[in-house]
């Protein structure tokens, strides 16, 4: 079979890499967070999903996000489907703007990631309000801030989502 | 070169454009699926067994995640100084000695109480089954106040078991997994606990406040006989919490002109957020086991004697023949026949103890 010439339009990513990174993010979620650290805890899993959606949209898509969301629901002990819904909505927005996003500069991307994280949190907040939970005030959005900081650290360490240059 | 041009015709769009169903279709599909799941999980009971089974899959990951903190703690313990251990040992000895006499007295009183009850033909007070559990981690949802304990349905923990620490009630088991269980703390907004004022026996229901680790006593009239400093204990009329466990202390009462109800704020006596070991107490006997196996498990599980005062809050009655014969339903509603059998005695059948 003849393969389409894998141009450097996209990063070549192995599926194992994606799943392994998601597993690591999931274990980060499972760490025994408590007290103020719990309030600050960034959404590791969603960050990794966003990263892969920007970098390898053919490998990681809304379905992946939904599936991982179910496991997050299981781990947090909440009603099944709430994180799944939040991740689905967030990744939808990410997928819609993916082609534009990879052309963005770092700072533009950072703002965009912050927006995505807030969308996820707002979806969760809506669901939880329907369930009858009370609001936590503005501190509820702290994980979005820490998430963006974590994203910036990851970018500084050399992970980038921008389209690879053609001159390879 | 010509071959390459031929190939171009057969060639599909590069992976960059090949995306399968449109994002909107995926969004609609997966959102609908999530909403259906949420509705099923919150209104129907189909998913609880699935959740239990999936938790087994999660268990190894949980162990990996807990490993760093466990390692830290164990090394910390290993390097704890000789002096500190000695002083702690001395303190524990003193505490054990101080508690020995009340404990001995309580055994005698318990026996006397059960004899008196037999004389009165009233039902025996409830037996309690308790086991030591260790807190694995705090609940991951910042909206709720929950803890996860390392005892599960394998250890015969059942939904509804009361969770107690050395100083008082801290919560209730709301969900059991195979080797862990989820405990909702009494300060959670969704948890209520039937209480009694220790001073005057007034019954009420305490609601968790949710935000700032306090309890509310709503719907009590503004002239109610409650003062700051009053102790709240479990009333035991629900058949869930054993009677007489400390729950909270009243700290503040506010009455306003425009409301017929008093606003009563209580602070839990149990260390809601600062304990490692807790005691899981259930009134009804475990499902399919004989009692000796439970008691042996209990003795093996209490290898870390840090939770010193726990025995104080755990009046573990010796098993009596009467209990074995009475069925479970009778056990749960035992307070009512006790009151009807002996109408001449005061309304509270436990007033003598």
Coordinates of C-alpha atoms in Angstrom, one line a residue:
Chain A
X1 CA 0.0 0.0 0.0
X2 CA 1.2 3.4 -0.8
X3 CA 1.3 5.8 2.0
X4 CA 0.5 9.4 1.6
X5 CA 3.8 11.2 1.8
X6 CA 3.9 12.1 5.4
X7 CA 4.7 15.7 5.0
X8 CA 5.8 17.6 8.0
X9 CA 2.4 19.3 8.3
X10 CA 2.0 17.4 11.6
X11 CA 4.2 15.9 14.2
X12 CA 4.5 12.2 14.0
X13 CA 3.3 10.9 17.3
X14 CA 3.0 7.3 18.4
X15 CA -0.3 6.3 20.0
X16 CA 1.6 4.8 22.9
X17 CA 3.2 8.2 23.7
X18 CA -0.3 9.7 24.0
X19 CA -1.7 7.0 26.2
X20 CA 1.4 7.0 28.4
X21 CA 1.3 10.7 28.9
X22 CA -2.4 10.5 29.7
X23 CA -1.7 7.8 32.2
X24 CA 1.0 9.9 33.9
X25 CA -1.4 12.8 34.0
X26 CA -4.1 10.6 35.5
X27 CA -1.7 9.4 38.2
X28 CA -0.9 13.1 39.0
X29 CA -4.6 13.5 39.6
X30 CA -4.6 10.5 41.9
X31 CA -1.8 11.9 44.1
X32 CA -3.1 12.6 47.6
X33 CA -3.9 16.3 47.3
X34 CA -5.4 18.0 50.2
X35 CA -6.1 21.4 51.7
X36 CA -5.0 24.4 49.7
X37 CA -3.0 22.2 47.3
X38 CA -6.3 20.6 46.3
X39 CA -7.8 24.0 45.5
X40 CA -4.7 24.8 43.4
X41 CA -4.5 21.4 41.7
X42 CA -4.4 22.0 37.9
X43 CA -6.4 19.7 35.6
X44 CA -3.4 17.7 34.5
X45 CA -5.5 15.3 32.3
X46 CA -7.2 18.1 30.4
X47 CA -3.9 19.9 29.8
X48 CA -2.4 16.8 28.3
X49 CA -5.5 16.2 26.2
X50 CA -5.4 19.8 24.9
X51 CA -1.7 19.4 24.2
X52 CA -2.3 16.3 22.1
X53 CA -5.3 17.8 20.3
X54 CA -3.2 20.7 19.2
X55 CA -0.2 18.5 18.3
X56 CA -1.8 15.3 16.9
X57 CA -5.5 15.9 16.2
X58 CA -5.7 12.7 14.2
X59 CA -4.6 10.6 17.1
X60 CA -6.4 12.3 20.0
X61 CA -9.9 13.6 19.6
X62 CA -13.1 14.3 21.3
X63 CA -13.7 10.6 21.9
X64 CA -10.4 10.2 23.7
X65 CA -11.3 13.2 25.9
X66 CA -14.7 11.8 26.7
X67 CA -13.3 8.4 27.6
X68 CA -10.6 9.9 29.9
X69 CA -13.3 12.1 31.4
X70 CA -15.1 9.0 32.5
X71 CA -12.1 7.8 34.4
X72 CA -11.6 11.2 36.0
X73 CA -15.2 10.9 37.1
X74 CA -14.5 7.6 38.6
X75 CA -11.5 8.9 40.4
X76 CA -13.2 12.0 41.8
X77 CA -16.2 10.0 42.9
X78 CA -18.6 12.4 41.3
X79 CA -21.6 11.6 39.1
X80 CA -20.5 9.7 36.0
X81 CA -20.3 11.8 33.0
X82 CA -19.7 15.3 34.3
X83 CA -16.0 15.5 33.6
X84 CA -16.7 13.6 30.4
X85 CA -19.1 16.3 29.3
X86 CA -16.7 19.1 30.4
X87 CA -13.8 17.6 28.4
X88 CA -16.0 16.9 25.4
X89 CA -17.1 20.6 25.2
X90 CA -13.6 21.9 25.8
X91 CA -12.0 19.6 23.2
X92 CA -14.7 20.6 20.7
X93 CA -13.6 24.2 21.0
X94 CA -10.0 23.2 20.8
X95 CA -10.6 21.1 17.7
X96 CA -12.6 23.8 16.0
X97 CA -9.7 26.3 16.3
X98 CA -6.9 23.8 16.1
X99 CA -5.5 24.8 12.7
X100 CA -5.4 28.4 13.7
X101 CA -4.0 27.7 17.1
X102 CA -0.9 26.0 16.0
X103 CA 0.1 29.1 14.1
X104 CA -0.4 31.3 17.2
X105 CA 2.5 32.7 19.1
X106 CA 3.3 31.3 22.5
X107 CA 1.6 34.1 24.4
X108 CA -1.5 33.9 22.3
X109 CA -1.7 30.2 22.8
X110 CA -1.4 30.7 26.5
X111 CA -4.5 32.9 26.6
X112 CA -6.3 30.4 24.5
X113 CA -5.4 27.5 26.8
X114 CA -6.6 29.6 29.7
X115 CA -9.9 30.1 27.9
X116 CA -10.2 26.4 27.3
X117 CA -9.5 25.5 30.9
X118 CA -12.1 28.0 32.0
X119 CA -14.7 26.6 29.6
X120 CA -14.1 23.2 31.1
X121 CA -14.5 24.6 34.6
X122 CA -17.7 26.5 33.7
X123 CA -19.2 23.4 32.2
X124 CA -18.4 21.5 35.4
X125 CA -19.8 24.3 37.5
X126 CA -23.0 24.3 35.6
X127 CA -23.4 20.5 36.1
X128 CA -22.6 20.7 39.7
X129 CA -24.9 23.6 40.3
X130 CA -27.7 21.5 38.8
X131 CA -26.7 18.7 41.3
X132 CA -27.2 21.1 44.1
X133 CA -23.6 21.8 45.2
X134 CA -22.8 25.2 46.5
X135 CA -20.3 27.5 44.8
X136 CA -16.8 27.9 46.0
X137 CA -16.4 31.5 45.0
X138 CA -13.6 32.8 42.8
X139 CA -11.1 30.3 44.3
X140 CA -12.9 27.8 42.1
X141 CA -11.1 29.1 39.1
X142 CA -7.6 28.9 40.6
X143 CA -6.8 25.5 38.9
X144 CA -7.2 27.3 35.5
X145 CA -4.4 29.8 36.5
X146 CA -2.1 27.0 37.8
X147 CA -2.9 25.0 34.7
X148 CA -1.7 27.9 32.4
X149 CA 1.4 28.2 34.6
X150 CA 2.1 24.5 34.1
X151 CA 1.5 24.9 30.4
X152 CA 4.1 27.7 30.3
X153 CA 6.6 25.5 32.2
X154 CA 6.0 22.7 29.8
X155 CA 6.6 25.0 26.8
X156 CA 9.7 26.4 28.5
X157 CA 11.0 22.8 28.8
X158 CA 10.7 22.3 25.1
X159 CA 7.3 20.9 24.5
X160 CA 5.7 22.8 21.7
X161 CA 2.5 22.5 19.7
X162 CA 3.2 24.8 16.9
X163 CA 3.4 23.4 13.4
X164 CA 6.9 22.0 12.6
X165 CA 8.8 24.1 10.1
X166 CA 8.8 22.7 6.5
X167 CA 12.5 22.7 6.1
X168 CA 13.1 19.5 7.8
Chain B
X1 CA 8.8 10.8 -11.6
X2 CA 5.9 9.7 -13.8
X3 CA 5.1 7.0 -11.2
X4 CA 4.9 9.6 -8.5
X5 CA 2.3 11.6 -10.5
X6 CA 0.2 8.4 -10.9
X7 CA 0.4 7.8 -7.2
X8 CA -0.8 11.3 -6.5
X9 CA -4.2 10.4 -8.0
X10 CA -4.7 7.5 -5.7
X11 CA -3.5 9.4 -2.8
X12 CA -6.0 10.4 -0.1
X13 CA -6.0 13.7 1.7
X14 CA -3.1 14.0 4.1
X15 CA -3.8 13.1 7.7
X16 CA -3.9 16.8 8.5
X17 CA -7.4 17.0 6.9
X18 CA -8.7 13.5 7.4
X19 CA -10.6 13.8 10.6
X20 CA -13.5 11.4 10.4
X21 CA -16.9 12.7 11.6
X22 CA -17.1 16.4 12.0
X23 CA -16.3 17.9 15.4
X24 CA -19.9 19.0 15.8
X25 CA -21.2 15.5 15.3
X26 CA -18.7 14.2 17.8
X27 CA -19.7 16.9 20.3
X28 CA -23.4 16.1 19.9
X29 CA -22.8 12.4 20.2
X30 CA -20.5 12.4 23.3
X31 CA -22.5 15.2 25.0
X32 CA -25.6 13.2 24.7
X33 CA -23.8 10.1 26.0
X34 CA -22.5 12.1 29.0
X35 CA -25.9 13.6 29.8
X36 CA -27.5 10.1 29.6
X37 CA -24.8 8.8 31.9
X38 CA -25.3 11.6 34.4
X39 CA -29.0 11.1 34.5
X40 CA -28.6 7.3 34.9
X41 CA -26.0 7.7 37.7
X42 CA -27.8 10.3 39.7
X43 CA -31.3 8.9 39.5
X44 CA -30.9 5.2 39.0
X45 CA -28.7 2.6 40.7
X46 CA -27.5 0.7 37.6
X47 CA -24.0 2.1 37.6
X48 CA -23.0 1.6 41.2
X49 CA -21.8 -2.0 40.7
X50 CA -20.0 -1.0 37.6
X51 CA -18.3 1.7 39.6
X52 CA -17.2 -0.8 42.2
X53 CA -15.7 -3.0 39.5
X54 CA -13.9 -0.2 37.8
X55 CA -12.4 0.9 41.1
X56 CA -10.5 -2.4 41.2
X57 CA -8.8 -1.4 37.9
X58 CA -8.0 1.9 39.4
X59 CA -6.5 0.4 42.5
X60 CA -2.9 -0.3 41.2
X61 CA -2.8 3.3 39.8
X62 CA -3.9 4.5 43.2
X63 CA -1.1 2.5 44.8
X64 CA 1.5 4.1 42.5
X65 CA 0.1 7.5 43.2
X66 CA 0.2 7.0 47.0
X67 CA 3.7 5.5 46.9
X68 CA 5.7 8.8 47.1
X69 CA 3.9 10.1 50.2
X70 CA 3.9 6.6 51.8
X71 CA 7.6 6.4 51.2
X72 CA 8.1 9.9 52.7
X73 CA 6.1 9.0 55.8
X74 CA 7.8 5.7 56.4
X75 CA 11.2 7.2 56.1
X76 CA 10.1 9.9 58.4
X77 CA 8.9 7.3 60.9
X78 CA 12.1 5.4 60.5
X79 CA 14.3 8.4 61.3
X80 CA 12.1 9.6 64.2
X81 CA 14.3 10.1 67.2
X82 CA 14.6 7.8 70.1
X83 CA 13.6 10.6 72.5
X84 CA 10.4 11.4 70.7
X85 CA 9.4 7.8 70.7
X86 CA 10.1 7.5 74.4
X87 CA 8.1 10.5 75.3
X88 CA 5.2 9.4 73.1
X89 CA 5.3 6.0 74.7
X90 CA 5.1 7.5 78.1
X91 CA 2.2 9.7 77.1
X92 CA 0.3 6.8 75.7
X93 CA 0.9 4.7 78.8
X94 CA -0.5 7.5 81.0
X95 CA -3.5 7.8 78.7
X96 CA -4.1 4.1 78.8
X97 CA -3.9 4.1 82.6
X98 CA -6.3 7.0 82.9
X99 CA -8.8 5.4 80.6
X100 CA -8.5 2.0 82.2
X101 CA -10.7 2.7 85.2
X102 CA -13.6 4.3 83.3
X103 CA -13.4 1.4 80.9
X104 CA -13.6 -1.2 83.6
X105 CA -16.5 0.7 85.1
X106 CA -18.2 0.8 81.8
X107 CA -18.0 -2.9 81.3
X108 CA -19.8 -3.4 84.6
X109 CA -22.4 -0.8 83.8
X110 CA -23.0 -2.3 80.4
X111 CA -23.6 -5.7 82.0
X112 CA -25.9 -4.1 84.6
X113 CA -27.8 -2.2 81.9
X114 CA -28.4 -5.3 79.8
X115 CA -29.5 -7.2 82.9
X116 CA -31.9 -4.4 83.8
X117 CA -33.2 -4.3 80.3
X118 CA -33.8 -8.1 80.4
X119 CA -35.7 -7.6 83.7
X120 CA -37.8 -4.9 82.1
X121 CA -38.4 -7.1 79.0
X122 CA -37.1 -4.3 76.9
X123 CA -35.0 -4.9 73.8
X124 CA -31.2 -5.0 74.2
X125 CA -29.4 -1.9 73.2
X126 CA -27.6 -2.2 69.9
X127 CA -24.4 -4.0 69.4
X128 CA -21.7 -2.2 67.5
X129 CA -19.1 -3.5 65.2
X130 CA -16.1 -1.4 64.7
X131 CA -12.8 -1.6 62.8
X132 CA -9.9 0.7 62.4
X133 CA -9.4 2.4 59.1
X134 CA -6.7 4.6 57.7
X135 CA -7.4 7.7 55.6
X136 CA -6.0 7.2 52.2
X137 CA -6.6 10.6 50.8
X138 CA -9.0 13.5 50.9
X139 CA -11.8 13.5 48.3
X140 CA -10.7 14.9 44.9
X141 CA -13.7 17.0 44.4
X142 CA -13.3 20.4 46.0
X143 CA -17.1 20.9 46.1
X144 CA -17.6 18.1 48.6
X145 CA -16.1 17.2 51.9
X146 CA -15.2 13.6 51.7
X147 CA -12.3 11.3 52.6
X148 CA -11.3 7.9 51.3
X149 CA -10.6 5.2 53.9
X150 CA -8.7 2.0 53.3
X151 CA -11.5 -0.4 54.4
X152 CA -14.0 -1.6 51.9
X153 CA -16.6 -4.2 51.2
X154 CA -13.9 -6.9 51.5
X155 CA -13.6 -5.8 55.1
X156 CA -17.4 -5.9 55.5
X157 CA -17.8 -2.1 55.6
X158 CA -21.3 -1.2 54.7
X159 CA -22.9 1.9 53.4
X160 CA -24.1 4.0 56.2
X161 CA -21.5 3.0 58.8
X162 CA -20.6 5.8 61.2
X163 CA -17.0 7.0 61.1
X164 CA -15.6 8.1 64.4
X165 CA -12.3 9.4 65.6
X166 CA -11.0 9.8 69.2
X167 CA -13.0 12.8 69.9
X168 CA -16.3 12.3 68.1
X169 CA -18.2 11.5 65.0
X170 CA -16.6 12.7 61.8
X171 CA -18.8 11.3 59.1
X172 CA -20.6 8.4 57.5
X173 CA -19.7 5.9 54.8
X174 CA -21.6 6.8 51.7
X175 CA -20.1 4.5 49.1
X176 CA -18.1 1.3 49.5
X177 CA -15.6 0.0 47.0
X178 CA -13.9 -3.3 47.3
X179 CA -10.9 -2.2 49.3
X180 CA -11.7 1.4 50.1
X181 CA -14.7 3.4 51.0
X182 CA -15.8 6.9 50.6
X183 CA -16.7 8.8 53.8
X184 CA -18.8 12.0 53.7
X185 CA -17.8 14.3 56.5
X186 CA -20.5 15.7 58.8
X187 CA -19.6 19.2 57.6
X188 CA -20.6 18.3 54.0
X189 CA -23.7 20.0 52.9
X190 CA -25.5 16.9 51.9
X191 CA -25.1 15.1 55.3
X192 CA -27.5 15.3 58.2
X193 CA -27.1 13.7 61.6
X194 CA -29.7 13.3 64.3
X195 CA -28.4 14.7 67.5
X196 CA -29.5 15.4 71.0
X197 CA -28.4 18.2 73.3
X198 CA -26.4 16.5 76.1
X199 CA -27.7 19.0 78.8
X200 CA -31.4 18.7 78.3
X201 CA -32.0 15.8 75.9
X202 CA -33.5 18.0 73.2
X203 CA -33.6 16.2 69.9
X204 CA -32.7 17.9 66.6
X205 CA -31.0 17.3 63.3
X206 CA -27.7 18.9 62.5
X207 CA -26.9 19.8 58.9
X208 CA -23.4 20.2 57.5
X209 CA -22.7 23.8 56.5
X210 CA -20.4 22.9 53.7
X211 CA -18.1 25.9 53.5
X212 CA -16.4 26.6 56.8
X213 CA -16.4 23.3 58.7
X214 CA -19.4 24.0 60.8
X215 CA -22.8 22.5 61.5
X216 CA -26.1 24.2 61.5
X217 CA -29.2 23.4 63.6
X218 CA -31.9 24.9 61.5
X219 CA -35.7 25.1 62.2
X220 CA -35.4 25.5 65.9
X221 CA -37.6 28.2 67.5
X222 CA -35.9 31.4 68.6
X223 CA -36.6 30.7 72.2
X224 CA -35.1 27.2 72.2
X225 CA -33.1 26.1 75.2
X226 CA -29.7 25.9 73.7
X227 CA -26.7 27.9 74.9
X228 CA -23.2 28.4 73.5
X229 CA -21.0 25.6 74.9
X230 CA -23.8 22.9 74.8
X231 CA -22.6 19.6 73.6
X232 CA -24.4 17.7 70.8
X233 CA -24.3 13.9 70.9
X234 CA -25.8 11.4 68.6
X235 CA -29.4 10.5 69.6
X236 CA -29.2 7.0 68.1
X237 CA -32.8 7.1 66.9
X238 CA -31.8 6.7 63.3
X239 CA -30.4 3.2 63.7
X240 CA -27.2 4.4 62.0
X241 CA -25.1 6.2 64.5
X242 CA -24.6 4.5 67.9
X243 CA -26.1 6.5 70.7
X244 CA -24.1 9.0 72.7
X245 CA -21.2 9.8 70.5
X246 CA -19.9 13.4 70.6
X247 CA -20.7 15.3 67.5
X248 CA -20.3 19.1 68.0
X249 CA -20.3 22.0 70.4
X250 CA -22.6 25.0 70.0
X251 CA -20.5 28.1 69.5
X252 CA -23.0 30.8 68.5
X253 CA -26.7 31.5 68.6
X254 CA -28.2 34.4 66.8
X255 CA -31.9 35.4 66.9
X256 CA -33.2 38.1 64.7
X257 CA -36.5 40.0 64.8
X258 CA -37.6 39.0 61.4
X259 CA -37.1 35.2 61.7
X260 CA -39.0 32.8 63.9
X261 CA -36.0 30.5 63.9
X262 CA -32.7 30.8 65.7
X263 CA -29.4 30.6 63.8
X264 CA -27.3 28.0 65.6
X265 CA -23.7 27.4 64.6
X266 CA -21.8 24.4 66.0
X267 CA -18.2 23.2 65.6
X268 CA -17.5 19.5 65.3
X269 CA -15.6 18.0 68.2
X270 CA -13.9 15.3 66.1
X271 CA -10.8 16.3 64.2
X272 CA -12.5 16.5 60.9
X273 CA -9.3 17.4 58.9
X274 CA -6.4 16.3 61.0
X275 CA -6.4 12.6 61.6
X276 CA -4.9 9.6 59.9
X277 CA -6.8 6.8 61.6
X278 CA -10.5 6.5 62.1
X279 CA -12.9 4.0 63.4
X280 CA -15.8 2.6 61.3
X281 CA -18.7 1.7 63.5
X282 CA -21.8 -0.1 62.2
X283 CA -24.7 -1.1 64.2
X284 CA -26.1 -4.0 62.1
X285 CA -23.9 -7.0 61.9
X286 CA -21.7 -7.6 58.8
X287 CA -23.4 -9.4 56.0
X288 CA -22.0 -12.9 55.8
X289 CA -19.4 -13.5 58.5
X290 CA -19.2 -14.9 61.9
X291 CA -18.2 -12.5 64.6
X292 CA -14.9 -14.1 65.7
X293 CA -13.4 -13.4 62.3
X294 CA -14.3 -9.7 62.6
X295 CA -12.9 -9.3 66.0
X296 CA -9.6 -11.1 65.0
X297 CA -9.4 -8.8 62.0
X298 CA -9.9 -5.8 64.2
X299 CA -7.0 -6.8 66.5
X300 CA -4.7 -7.3 63.6
X301 CA -5.6 -4.0 62.0
X302 CA -4.9 -2.0 65.0
X303 CA -1.2 -2.3 64.8
X304 CA -0.6 1.4 65.0
X305 CA -1.7 2.6 68.4
X306 CA -1.7 6.3 67.5
X307 CA -5.4 6.7 67.8
X308 CA -5.3 6.6 71.6
X309 CA -8.7 7.6 72.8
X310 CA -10.5 5.6 70.2
X311 CA -11.5 2.9 72.7
X312 CA -13.2 5.5 74.7
X313 CA -15.7 6.2 72.0
X314 CA -16.2 2.5 71.2
X315 CA -18.4 0.7 73.7
X316 CA -18.1 -2.7 72.1
X317 CA -20.7 -4.8 73.7
X318 CA -20.2 -8.5 74.2
X319 CA -22.4 -10.6 72.0
X320 CA -25.5 -11.8 73.8
X321 CA -27.8 -14.5 72.8
X322 CA -30.8 -12.2 72.6
X323 CA -29.2 -10.3 69.8
X324 CA -28.6 -13.4 67.7
X325 CA -32.2 -14.3 67.7
X326 CA -33.8 -11.0 67.0
X327 CA -33.9 -10.1 63.4
X328 CA -32.3 -7.1 61.7
X329 CA -35.4 -5.1 61.4
X330 CA -36.0 -5.4 65.1
X331 CA -32.5 -4.2 65.8
X332 CA -32.9 -1.1 63.8
X333 CA -36.2 0.0 65.4
X334 CA -35.4 -1.1 68.8
X335 CA -35.9 2.2 70.5
X336 CA -39.6 2.2 69.8
X337 CA -40.7 -1.0 71.5
X338 CA -38.5 -0.2 74.4
X339 CA -40.5 3.0 75.0
X340 CA -43.8 1.3 74.5
X341 CA -43.1 -1.7 76.8
X342 CA -42.2 0.4 79.7
X343 CA -44.5 3.4 79.6
X344 CA -44.1 4.2 83.2
X345 CA -40.5 5.0 82.8
X346 CA -39.5 8.4 81.4
X347 CA -39.7 8.8 77.7
X348 CA -36.0 8.2 77.2
X349 CA -35.3 4.6 78.0
X350 CA -31.6 5.2 78.3
X351 CA -31.9 7.8 81.0
X352 CA -30.6 5.4 83.7
X353 CA -27.2 5.1 82.0

